[in-house]
Amino acid sequence: MKTQNIPKATIKRLAVYIQVLTGLKRDGVEVVSSEKLARACSVNPSQIRKDLAYFGEFGVRGVGYYVHELIASIKHSLGVDRVWGCALVGVGNLGRALLRHKEFALRGFSIRAAFDCDPYKIGEIVSGLEVVCTRQLKSRVDELGLEIGIISTPPERAQRAANYLVEGGLKGIVNFAQARIQVPKEITVEYVDFTHHFYSVAFNVSSSD
Amino acid sequence: MKTQNIPKATIKRLAVYIQVLTGLKRDGVEVVSSEKLARACSVNPSQIRKDLAYFGEFGVRGVGYYVHELIASIKHSLGVDRVWGCALVGVGNLGRALLRHKEFALRGFSIRAAFDCDPYKIGEIVSGLEVVCTRQLKSRVDELGLEIGIISTPPERAQRAANYLVEGGLKGIVNFAQARIQVPKEITVEYVDFTHHFYSVAFNVSSSD
């Protein structure tokens, strides 16, 4: 079932489909037509069919998609139908918000450890986790099943955080810090940057004036 | 100078260029070759030239780009060489982190008002701003120069927040809530969702196992 080389844009849309489908499920909807799903996701129905075709056949002609089943299938295809153990490095404002953000656990990403090298933060409990010195990271990886690292440090400390995660043997990093990082090429890195969304809104608003 | 219909992917890359160039400037670099800039941004040099070509001619043959000048030019082209007044709705964990996040102001997005309808939050001071009832939003727009709305509510309250922003006359919305919103088509909406970055990392890590 697992298909390699799925375009990033498709994965992004699949995340939107899961978000919209989860909303429908919350509202008690059991079946959704492809037109209605497409409208709610701001794409056209053929795009949804194309994206889902990477993973197999979905939907029932004349009926649509079974909401619960489609969520499960997309999650299975993406490998997110299991819980991933995550380690967060950088317990500043953003780090604290991420530790307290309920969505991650709901989506299968369980933050099990919080690291920071600031002696004033070590020992503090944030959202049920004790902040531990980043030098201890490697020794916690197996015990806690840490697989994905989250960097939420200031920009100038992002590379050091990345080094600790790589030494710890983590294979994937989601980087919220405003800095590029260098890691061995077998490590997957995703950069999260809110700014371009603001730029995009600002650009569109000034263009339409 | 202002060009309409710049692809979203280009705006996203321009944000990366600004991020990388700002890092270079912080490190005291004054001139950067297109190859070095491209490598730091994880794109190829021809992509940078193509993206910049939307706005005019940049770079000096045999020299490269003047860092300070290029940052200023990209910002001017995107309409982010001025300060945008922003209003945040939803002072939960994420909202607080956004209010305290220094990057926004550095990038020209000044959060000038924080709204929440929770009576326990109204009156609280977060990052120097007093939390005000969302019903007051419209009456603050002109006085504070609010132009862009930020939604950081729980998913089930996102639509109501959007309604207040639209009634207030704001023309652009950056939505961090995990829910789609309906707004008149002249309003620009950008959805911020971290989850697809996690999905993408999880998918790549499981594929490479």
CSV table of C-alpha atoms in Angstrom, one decimal:
chain,number,residue,atom,x,y,z
A,1,MET,CA,0.0,0.0,0.0
A,2,LYS,CA,2.8,2.4,0.9
A,3,THR,CA,3.8,4.5,-2.1
A,4,GLN,CA,7.1,6.3,-2.3
A,5,ASN,CA,7.5,9.8,-3.9
A,6,ILE,CA,4.1,11.2,-3.1
A,7,PRO,CA,4.4,15.0,-3.8
A,8,LYS,CA,4.6,17.3,-0.8
A,9,ALA,CA,1.6,19.2,-2.1
A,10,THR,CA,-0.5,16.0,-2.0
A,11,ILE,CA,0.6,15.3,1.6
A,12,LYS,CA,-0.4,18.9,2.5
A,13,ARG,CA,-3.8,18.4,0.9
A,14,LEU,CA,-4.3,15.0,2.6
A,15,ALA,CA,-3.7,16.8,6.0
A,16,VAL,CA,-6.5,19.2,5.0
A,17,TYR,CA,-8.8,16.3,4.0
A,18,ILE,CA,-8.2,14.7,7.5
A,19,GLN,CA,-8.8,18.1,9.2
A,20,VAL,CA,-12.1,18.6,7.3
A,21,LEU,CA,-13.2,15.0,7.7
A,22,THR,CA,-12.5,15.1,11.4
A,23,GLY,CA,-14.7,18.3,11.6
A,24,LEU,CA,-17.5,16.4,9.8
A,25,LYS,CA,-17.1,13.4,12.1
A,26,ARG,CA,-17.3,15.8,15.1
A,27,ASP,CA,-20.6,17.1,13.7
A,28,GLY,CA,-21.9,13.6,13.4
A,29,VAL,CA,-21.7,13.3,9.6
A,30,GLU,CA,-21.2,9.7,8.4
A,31,VAL,CA,-21.2,10.0,4.7
A,32,VAL,CA,-20.0,13.0,2.5
A,33,SER,CA,-20.3,13.5,-1.3
A,34,SER,CA,-17.1,14.2,-3.1
A,35,GLU,CA,-18.5,17.6,-4.2
A,36,LYS,CA,-19.2,18.6,-0.6
A,37,LEU,CA,-15.9,17.4,0.6
A,38,ALA,CA,-14.1,19.2,-2.2
A,39,ARG,CA,-15.9,22.4,-1.5
A,40,ALA,CA,-15.1,22.2,2.2
A,41,CYS,CA,-11.4,21.6,1.4
A,42,SER,CA,-11.3,24.4,-1.3
A,43,VAL,CA,-10.2,22.0,-4.0
A,44,ASN,CA,-12.0,20.4,-6.9
A,45,PRO,CA,-13.4,16.9,-6.7
A,46,SER,CA,-11.0,15.5,-9.3
A,47,GLN,CA,-8.1,16.7,-7.2
A,48,ILE,CA,-9.4,14.7,-4.3
A,49,ARG,CA,-9.8,11.6,-6.4
A,50,LYS,CA,-6.3,12.1,-7.9
A,51,ASP,CA,-4.7,12.5,-4.4
A,52,LEU,CA,-6.5,9.5,-3.0
A,53,ALA,CA,-5.6,7.3,-6.0
A,54,TYR,CA,-2.0,7.2,-4.7
A,55,PHE,CA,-3.3,4.8,-2.0
A,56,GLY,CA,-6.0,2.8,-3.7
A,57,GLU,CA,-9.8,3.0,-4.4
A,58,PHE,CA,-12.0,5.0,-2.1
A,59,GLY,CA,-15.6,6.2,-2.2
A,60,VAL,CA,-18.8,4.6,-3.3
A,61,ARG,CA,-20.4,5.7,-6.6
A,62,GLY,CA,-23.6,7.7,-6.0
A,63,VAL,CA,-22.9,7.8,-2.3
A,64,GLY,CA,-19.6,9.4,-1.6
A,65,TYR,CA,-17.1,8.7,1.1
A,66,TYR,CA,-17.6,7.1,4.5
A,67,VAL,CA,-16.1,9.7,6.8
A,68,HIS,CA,-14.7,7.4,9.5
A,69,GLU,CA,-13.3,4.9,6.9
A,70,LEU,CA,-11.7,7.6,4.8
A,71,ILE,CA,-9.9,9.2,7.8
A,72,ALA,CA,-8.6,5.7,8.8
A,73,SER,CA,-7.4,4.9,5.3
A,74,ILE,CA,-5.6,8.2,4.8
A,75,LYS,CA,-3.9,7.9,8.2
A,76,HIS,CA,-2.9,4.4,7.4
A,77,SER,CA,-1.5,5.4,4.1
A,78,LEU,CA,0.6,8.2,5.6
A,79,GLY,CA,1.8,6.0,8.4
A,80,VAL,CA,0.1,8.1,11.0
A,81,ASP,CA,-2.4,5.5,12.2
A,82,ARG,CA,0.1,4.8,15.1
A,83,VAL,CA,1.5,7.1,17.8
A,84,TRP,CA,4.9,8.8,17.1
A,85,GLY,CA,7.1,9.6,20.1
A,86,CYS,CA,8.3,13.2,19.9
A,87,ALA,CA,11.0,15.2,21.7
A,88,LEU,CA,10.8,19.0,22.0
A,89,VAL,CA,13.9,21.1,22.3
A,90,GLY,CA,13.5,24.7,23.4
A,91,VAL,CA,11.0,25.5,26.1
A,92,GLY,CA,10.3,29.2,25.3
A,93,ASN,CA,6.9,30.7,24.6
A,94,LEU,CA,6.4,28.8,21.4
A,95,GLY,CA,7.8,25.6,23.0
A,96,ARG,CA,5.3,25.9,25.9
A,97,ALA,CA,2.4,26.5,23.5
A,98,LEU,CA,3.4,23.4,21.5
A,99,LEU,CA,3.7,21.3,24.7
A,100,ARG,CA,0.2,22.4,25.7
A,101,HIS,CA,-1.3,22.1,22.2
A,102,LYS,CA,-3.8,19.3,22.3
A,103,GLU,CA,-3.9,18.8,18.5
A,104,PHE,CA,-0.6,17.0,18.3
A,105,ALA,CA,-1.6,14.2,20.6
A,106,LEU,CA,-5.0,14.0,18.8
A,107,ARG,CA,-3.2,13.6,15.5
A,108,GLY,CA,-0.9,10.9,16.8
A,109,PHE,CA,2.2,12.9,17.8
A,110,SER,CA,2.9,12.4,21.5
A,111,ILE,CA,5.4,14.8,22.9
A,112,ARG,CA,7.1,12.7,25.6
A,113,ALA,CA,10.1,14.8,26.6
A,114,ALA,CA,11.0,18.6,26.8
A,115,PHE,CA,14.6,19.7,26.6
A,116,ASP,CA,16.2,23.0,27.3
A,117,CYS,CA,19.8,24.0,28.3
A,118,ASP,CA,18.7,27.0,30.4
A,119,PRO,CA,19.4,26.1,34.0
A,120,TYR,CA,16.4,28.2,35.1
A,121,LYS,CA,14.1,26.0,33.1
A,122,ILE,CA,15.6,22.6,34.0
A,123,GLY,CA,13.3,20.9,36.5
A,124,GLU,CA,10.2,23.0,35.7
A,125,ILE,CA,7.1,21.0,34.8
A,126,VAL,CA,5.3,22.1,31.6
A,127,SER,CA,2.1,20.4,30.6
A,128,GLY,CA,3.1,17.4,32.8
A,129,LEU,CA,6.6,17.0,31.5
A,130,GLU,CA,9.8,17.9,33.4
A,131,VAL,CA,12.2,20.0,31.4
A,132,VAL,CA,15.5,18.2,31.1
A,133,CYS,CA,18.9,19.4,30.1
A,134,THR,CA,19.4,18.9,26.3
A,135,ARG,CA,22.7,17.0,27.0
A,136,GLN,CA,20.5,14.2,28.5
A,137,LEU,CA,18.5,13.8,25.2
A,138,LYS,CA,20.5,10.8,23.9
A,139,SER,CA,20.0,8.8,27.1
A,140,ARG,CA,16.2,9.2,26.9
A,141,VAL,CA,15.6,8.2,23.3
A,142,ASP,CA,15.2,4.4,23.8
A,143,GLU,CA,13.4,4.5,27.1
A,144,LEU,CA,10.8,7.0,25.8
A,145,GLY,CA,10.7,5.8,22.2
A,146,LEU,CA,11.6,9.2,20.8
A,147,GLU,CA,11.4,9.3,17.0
A,148,ILE,CA,10.7,12.8,15.8
A,149,GLY,CA,12.4,16.0,17.1
A,150,ILE,CA,10.7,19.4,17.4
A,151,ILE,CA,13.0,22.4,17.5
A,152,SER,CA,11.5,25.5,19.1
A,153,THR,CA,14.6,27.3,20.1
A,154,PRO,CA,15.7,30.9,19.2
A,155,PRO,CA,17.3,30.9,15.7
A,156,GLU,CA,20.9,31.0,16.9
A,157,ARG,CA,20.4,27.8,19.0
A,158,ALA,CA,18.6,25.7,16.3
A,159,GLN,CA,21.7,24.1,14.9
A,160,ARG,CA,22.9,22.9,18.3
A,161,ALA,CA,19.4,21.5,19.0
A,162,ALA,CA,19.6,19.7,15.6
A,163,ASN,CA,23.0,18.2,16.5
A,164,TYR,CA,21.6,16.7,19.7
A,165,LEU,CA,18.6,15.2,17.9
A,166,VAL,CA,20.8,13.7,15.2
A,167,GLU,CA,23.3,12.3,17.8
A,168,GLY,CA,20.3,10.9,19.6
A,169,GLY,CA,19.4,8.9,16.4
A,170,LEU,CA,16.1,10.7,15.7
A,171,LYS,CA,15.3,10.4,12.0
A,172,GLY,CA,12.9,13.3,11.5
A,173,ILE,CA,12.9,16.9,12.6
A,174,VAL,CA,10.1,19.5,12.6
A,175,ASN,CA,11.9,22.9,12.9
A,176,PHE,CA,9.9,25.8,14.2
A,177,ALA,CA,13.0,28.0,14.7
A,178,GLN,CA,13.6,30.8,12.3
A,179,ALA,CA,16.9,29.4,11.0
A,180,ARG,CA,18.0,26.8,8.4
A,181,ILE,CA,19.8,23.7,9.9
A,182,GLN,CA,22.4,21.4,8.5
A,183,VAL,CA,21.8,17.7,9.1
A,184,PRO,CA,22.9,14.4,7.3
A,185,LYS,CA,20.8,13.8,4.2
A,186,GLU,CA,19.1,10.7,5.6
A,187,ILE,CA,17.3,12.9,8.2
A,188,THR,CA,14.0,14.4,7.1
A,189,VAL,CA,13.6,18.1,8.0
A,190,GLU,CA,10.4,20.1,7.8
A,191,TYR,CA,10.5,23.8,8.3
A,192,VAL,CA,7.6,25.5,9.9
A,193,ASP,CA,7.4,29.2,9.1
A,194,PHE,CA,4.3,31.3,9.8
A,195,THR,CA,5.7,34.3,8.2
A,196,HIS,CA,5.0,33.5,4.6
A,197,HIS,CA,1.3,33.2,5.4
A,198,PHE,CA,1.5,36.8,6.7
A,199,TYR,CA,3.4,37.9,3.7
A,200,SER,CA,0.9,36.3,1.4
A,201,VAL,CA,-2.1,38.0,3.2
A,202,ALA,CA,-0.2,41.3,3.2
A,203,PHE,CA,0.7,41.0,-0.5
A,204,ASN,CA,-2.9,40.1,-1.5
A,205,VAL,CA,-4.4,42.9,0.6
A,206,SER,CA,-2.0,45.5,-0.8
A,207,SER,CA,-2.6,44.2,-4.4
A,208,SER,CA,-6.3,44.5,-4.1
A,209,ASP,CA,-6.3,48.1,-2.7
B,1,MET,CA,6.6,47.4,-9.6
B,2,LYS,CA,3.7,45.5,-7.9
B,3,THR,CA,2.9,42.5,-9.9
B,4,GLN,CA,-0.4,40.6,-9.5
B,5,ASN,CA,-0.7,36.8,-9.7
B,6,ILE,CA,2.6,35.8,-8.1
B,7,PRO,CA,2.3,32.1,-7.4
B,8,LYS,CA,1.9,31.2,-3.7
B,9,ALA,CA,5.0,28.9,-4.0
B,10,THR,CA,7.0,31.9,-5.0
B,11,ILE,CA,5.8,34.0,-2.0
B,12,LYS,CA,6.7,31.1,0.2
B,13,ARG,CA,10.2,30.9,-1.2
B,14,LEU,CA,10.6,34.7,-1.0
B,15,ALA,CA,9.9,34.3,2.7
B,16,VAL,CA,12.7,31.8,2.9
B,17,TYR,CA,15.0,34.1,1.1
B,18,ILE,CA,14.3,36.9,3.5
B,19,GLN,CA,14.8,34.5,6.4
B,20,VAL,CA,18.2,33.3,5.1
B,21,LEU,CA,19.3,36.8,4.1
B,22,THR,CA,18.4,38.1,7.5
B,23,GLY,CA,20.5,35.3,9.1
B,24,LEU,CA,23.4,36.3,6.8
B,25,LYS,CA,23.0,40.0,7.7
B,26,ARG,CA,23.0,39.0,11.4
B,27,ASP,CA,26.3,37.2,10.8
B,28,GLY,CA,27.8,40.4,9.2
B,29,VAL,CA,27.7,39.1,5.6
B,30,GLU,CA,27.3,42.0,3.1
B,31,VAL,CA,27.4,40.2,-0.3
B,32,VAL,CA,26.4,36.7,-1.1
B,33,SER,CA,26.8,34.7,-4.4
B,34,SER,CA,23.7,33.3,-6.0
B,35,GLU,CA,25.1,29.8,-5.6
B,36,LYS,CA,25.7,30.2,-1.8
B,37,LEU,CA,22.3,31.8,-1.3
B,38,ALA,CA,20.6,29.1,-3.3
B,39,ARG,CA,22.4,26.3,-1.3
B,40,ALA,CA,21.4,28.0,2.0
B,41,CYS,CA,17.8,28.2,0.8
B,42,SER,CA,17.7,24.6,-0.5
B,43,VAL,CA,16.8,25.7,-4.1
B,44,ASN,CA,18.8,26.0,-7.3
B,45,PRO,CA,20.2,29.4,-8.4
B,46,SER,CA,18.0,29.6,-11.5
B,47,GLN,CA,14.9,29.3,-9.2
B,48,ILE,CA,16.0,32.3,-7.2
B,49,ARG,CA,16.6,34.3,-10.4
B,50,LYS,CA,13.2,33.3,-11.7
B,51,ASP,CA,11.5,34.2,-8.4
B,52,LEU,CA,13.2,37.6,-8.2
B,53,ALA,CA,12.4,38.3,-11.9
B,54,TYR,CA,8.8,39.0,-10.9
B,55,PHE,CA,10.0,42.2,-9.3
B,56,GLY,CA,12.8,43.5,-11.5
B,57,GLU,CA,16.6,43.0,-11.9
B,58,PHE,CA,18.7,42.0,-8.9
B,59,GLY,CA,22.3,41.0,-8.3
B,60,VAL,CA,25.5,42.1,-9.9
B,61,ARG,CA,27.2,39.7,-12.4
B,62,GLY,CA,30.4,38.2,-10.9
B,63,VAL,CA,29.6,39.6,-7.5
B,64,GLY,CA,26.2,38.3,-6.3
B,65,TYR,CA,23.6,40.0,-4.3
B,66,TYR,CA,24.0,42.8,-1.8
B,67,VAL,CA,22.3,41.3,1.3
B,68,HIS,CA,20.8,44.4,2.8
B,69,GLU,CA,19.6,45.7,-0.6
B,70,LEU,CA,18.0,42.4,-1.6
B,71,ILE,CA,16.1,42.1,1.7
B,72,ALA,CA,14.7,45.7,1.2
B,73,SER,CA,13.8,45.0,-2.4
B,74,ILE,CA,11.9,41.7,-1.7
B,75,LYS,CA,10.1,43.4,1.2
B,76,HIS,CA,9.1,46.3,-0.9
B,77,SER,CA,7.9,44.1,-3.7
B,78,LEU,CA,5.7,42.0,-1.2
B,79,GLY,CA,4.3,45.2,0.4
B,80,VAL,CA,5.9,44.2,3.8
B,81,ASP,CA,8.3,47.2,3.9
B,82,ARG,CA,5.8,48.9,6.2
B,83,VAL,CA,4.2,47.9,9.5
B,84,TRP,CA,0.9,46.0,9.3
B,85,GLY,CA,-1.5,46.4,12.3
B,86,CYS,CA,-2.8,43.0,13.4
B,87,ALA,CA,-5.6,41.9,15.8
B,88,LEU,CA,-5.5,38.5,17.5
B,89,VAL,CA,-8.6,36.6,18.4
B,90,GLY,CA,-8.3,33.7,20.9
B,91,VAL,CA,-5.9,34.1,23.9
B,92,GLY,CA,-5.3,30.4,24.6
B,93,ASN,CA,-1.9,28.7,24.7
B,94,LEU,CA,-1.2,29.3,21.0
B,95,GLY,CA,-2.6,32.9,21.1
B,96,ARG,CA,-0.3,33.7,24.1
B,97,ALA,CA,2.7,32.3,22.3
B,98,LEU,CA,1.9,34.3,19.2
B,99,LEU,CA,1.5,37.5,21.3
B,100,ARG,CA,4.9,36.9,22.8
B,101,HIS,CA,6.6,35.8,19.6
B,102,LYS,CA,9.1,38.4,18.7
B,103,GLU,CA,9.5,37.4,15.1
B,104,PHE,CA,6.1,38.9,14.0
B,105,ALA,CA,7.1,42.5,15.0
B,106,LEU,CA,10.5,42.0,13.5
B,107,ARG,CA,8.9,41.0,10.2
B,108,GLY,CA,6.6,44.0,10.2
B,109,PHE,CA,3.4,42.5,11.7
B,110,SER,CA,2.5,44.4,14.8
B,111,ILE,CA,-0.1,42.7,17.0
B,112,ARG,CA,-1.9,45.7,18.5
B,113,ALA,CA,-5.0,44.1,20.1
B,114,ALA,CA,-5.9,40.8,21.7
B,115,PHE,CA,-9.5,39.6,21.9
B,116,ASP,CA,-11.2,36.8,23.7
B,117,CYS,CA,-14.8,36.3,24.8
B,118,ASP,CA,-13.8,34.4,28.0
B,119,PRO,CA,-14.8,36.6,30.9
B,120,TYR,CA,-11.8,35.1,32.9
B,121,LYS,CA,-9.4,36.4,30.3
B,122,ILE,CA,-10.9,39.8,29.7
B,123,GLY,CA,-8.7,42.4,31.4
B,124,GLU,CA,-5.6,40.2,31.6
B,125,ILE,CA,-2.4,41.7,30.3
B,126,VAL,CA,-0.5,39.5,27.9
B,127,SER,CA,2.7,40.7,26.4
B,128,GLY,CA,1.7,44.3,27.2
B,129,LEU,CA,-1.8,44.0,25.7
B,130,GLU,CA,-5.0,44.0,27.6
B,131,VAL,CA,-7.3,41.2,26.5
B,132,VAL,CA,-10.6,42.8,25.4
B,133,CYS,CA,-14.0,41.2,24.7
B,134,THR,CA,-14.3,40.2,21.0
B,135,ARG,CA,-17.5,42.2,20.7
B,136,GLN,CA,-15.4,45.3,21.1
B,137,LEU,CA,-13.3,44.5,18.0
B,138,LYS,CA,-15.1,46.6,15.5
B,139,SER,CA,-14.8,49.7,17.7
B,140,ARG,CA,-11.0,49.4,17.9
B,141,VAL,CA,-10.2,48.9,14.3
B,142,ASP,CA,-9.8,52.5,13.2
B,143,GLU,CA,-8.2,53.7,16.4
B,144,LEU,CA,-5.5,51.0,16.3
B,145,GLY,CA,-5.2,50.7,12.5
B,146,LEU,CA,-6.1,47.0,12.5
B,147,GLU,CA,-5.7,45.4,9.0
B,148,ILE,CA,-5.0,41.7,9.4
B,149,GLY,CA,-6.7,39.3,11.8
B,150,ILE,CA,-5.1,36.3,13.5
B,151,ILE,CA,-7.4,33.5,14.6
B,152,SER,CA,-6.1,31.3,17.4
B,153,THR,CA,-9.3,30.0,18.9
B,154,PRO,CA,-10.4,26.4,19.4
B,155,PRO,CA,-11.8,25.0,16.1
B,156,GLU,CA,-15.4,25.4,17.1
B,157,ARG,CA,-15.0,29.1,17.7
B,158,ALA,CA,-13.1,30.0,14.6
B,159,GLN,CA,-16.1,30.9,12.5
B,160,ARG,CA,-17.4,33.3,15.1
B,161,ALA,CA,-14.0,34.9,15.3
B,162,ALA,CA,-13.9,35.2,11.5
B,163,ASN,CA,-17.3,36.9,11.6
B,164,TYR,CA,-16.1,39.5,14.0
B,165,LEU,CA,-13.0,40.2,11.9
B,166,VAL,CA,-15.1,40.5,8.7
B,167,GLU,CA,-17.6,42.8,10.4
B,168,GLY,CA,-14.7,44.9,11.6
B,169,GLY,CA,-13.7,45.5,8.0
B,170,LEU,CA,-10.4,43.6,8.2
B,171,LYS,CA,-9.3,42.4,4.7
B,172,GLY,CA,-7.0,39.6,5.5
B,173,ILE,CA,-7.0,36.7,8.0
B,174,VAL,CA,-4.3,34.3,9.1
B,175,ASN,CA,-6.1,31.3,10.6
B,176,PHE,CA,-4.2,29.1,13.1
B,177,ALA,CA,-7.4,27.4,14.3
B,178,GLN,CA,-7.9,23.8,13.1
B,179,ALA,CA,-11.1,24.6,11.2
B,180,ARG,CA,-12.0,25.9,7.8
B,181,ILE,CA,-13.9,29.3,7.8
B,182,GLN,CA,-16.4,30.9,5.5
B,183,VAL,CA,-15.8,34.5,4.5
B,184,PRO,CA,-16.8,36.8,1.7
B,185,LYS,CA,-14.5,36.2,-1.3
B,186,GLU,CA,-12.8,39.6,-1.2
B,187,ILE,CA,-11.2,38.6,2.1
B,188,THR,CA,-7.8,36.8,1.9
B,189,VAL,CA,-7.5,33.8,4.2
B,190,GLU,CA,-4.3,31.9,4.9
B,191,TYR,CA,-4.5,28.6,6.9
B,192,VAL,CA,-1.6,27.7,9.2
B,193,ASP,CA,-1.5,24.1,10.0
B,194,PHE,CA,1.6,22.5,11.5
B,195,THR,CA,0.2,19.0,11.2
B,196,HIS,CA,1.1,18.4,7.6
B,197,HIS,CA,4.7,19.0,8.5
B,198,PHE,CA,4.5,16.2,11.1
B,199,TYR,CA,2.6,14.0,8.6
B,200,SER,CA,5.3,14.6,6.0
B,201,VAL,CA,8.2,13.7,8.4
B,202,ALA,CA,6.3,10.6,9.7
B,203,PHE,CA,5.6,9.5,6.1
B,204,ASN,CA,9.2,10.0,5.1
B,205,VAL,CA,10.6,8.3,8.2
B,206,SER,CA,8.3,5.3,7.8
B,207,SER,CA,9.0,5.0,4.0
B,208,SER,CA,12.7,4.9,4.6
B,209,ASP,CA,12.6,2.2,7.3
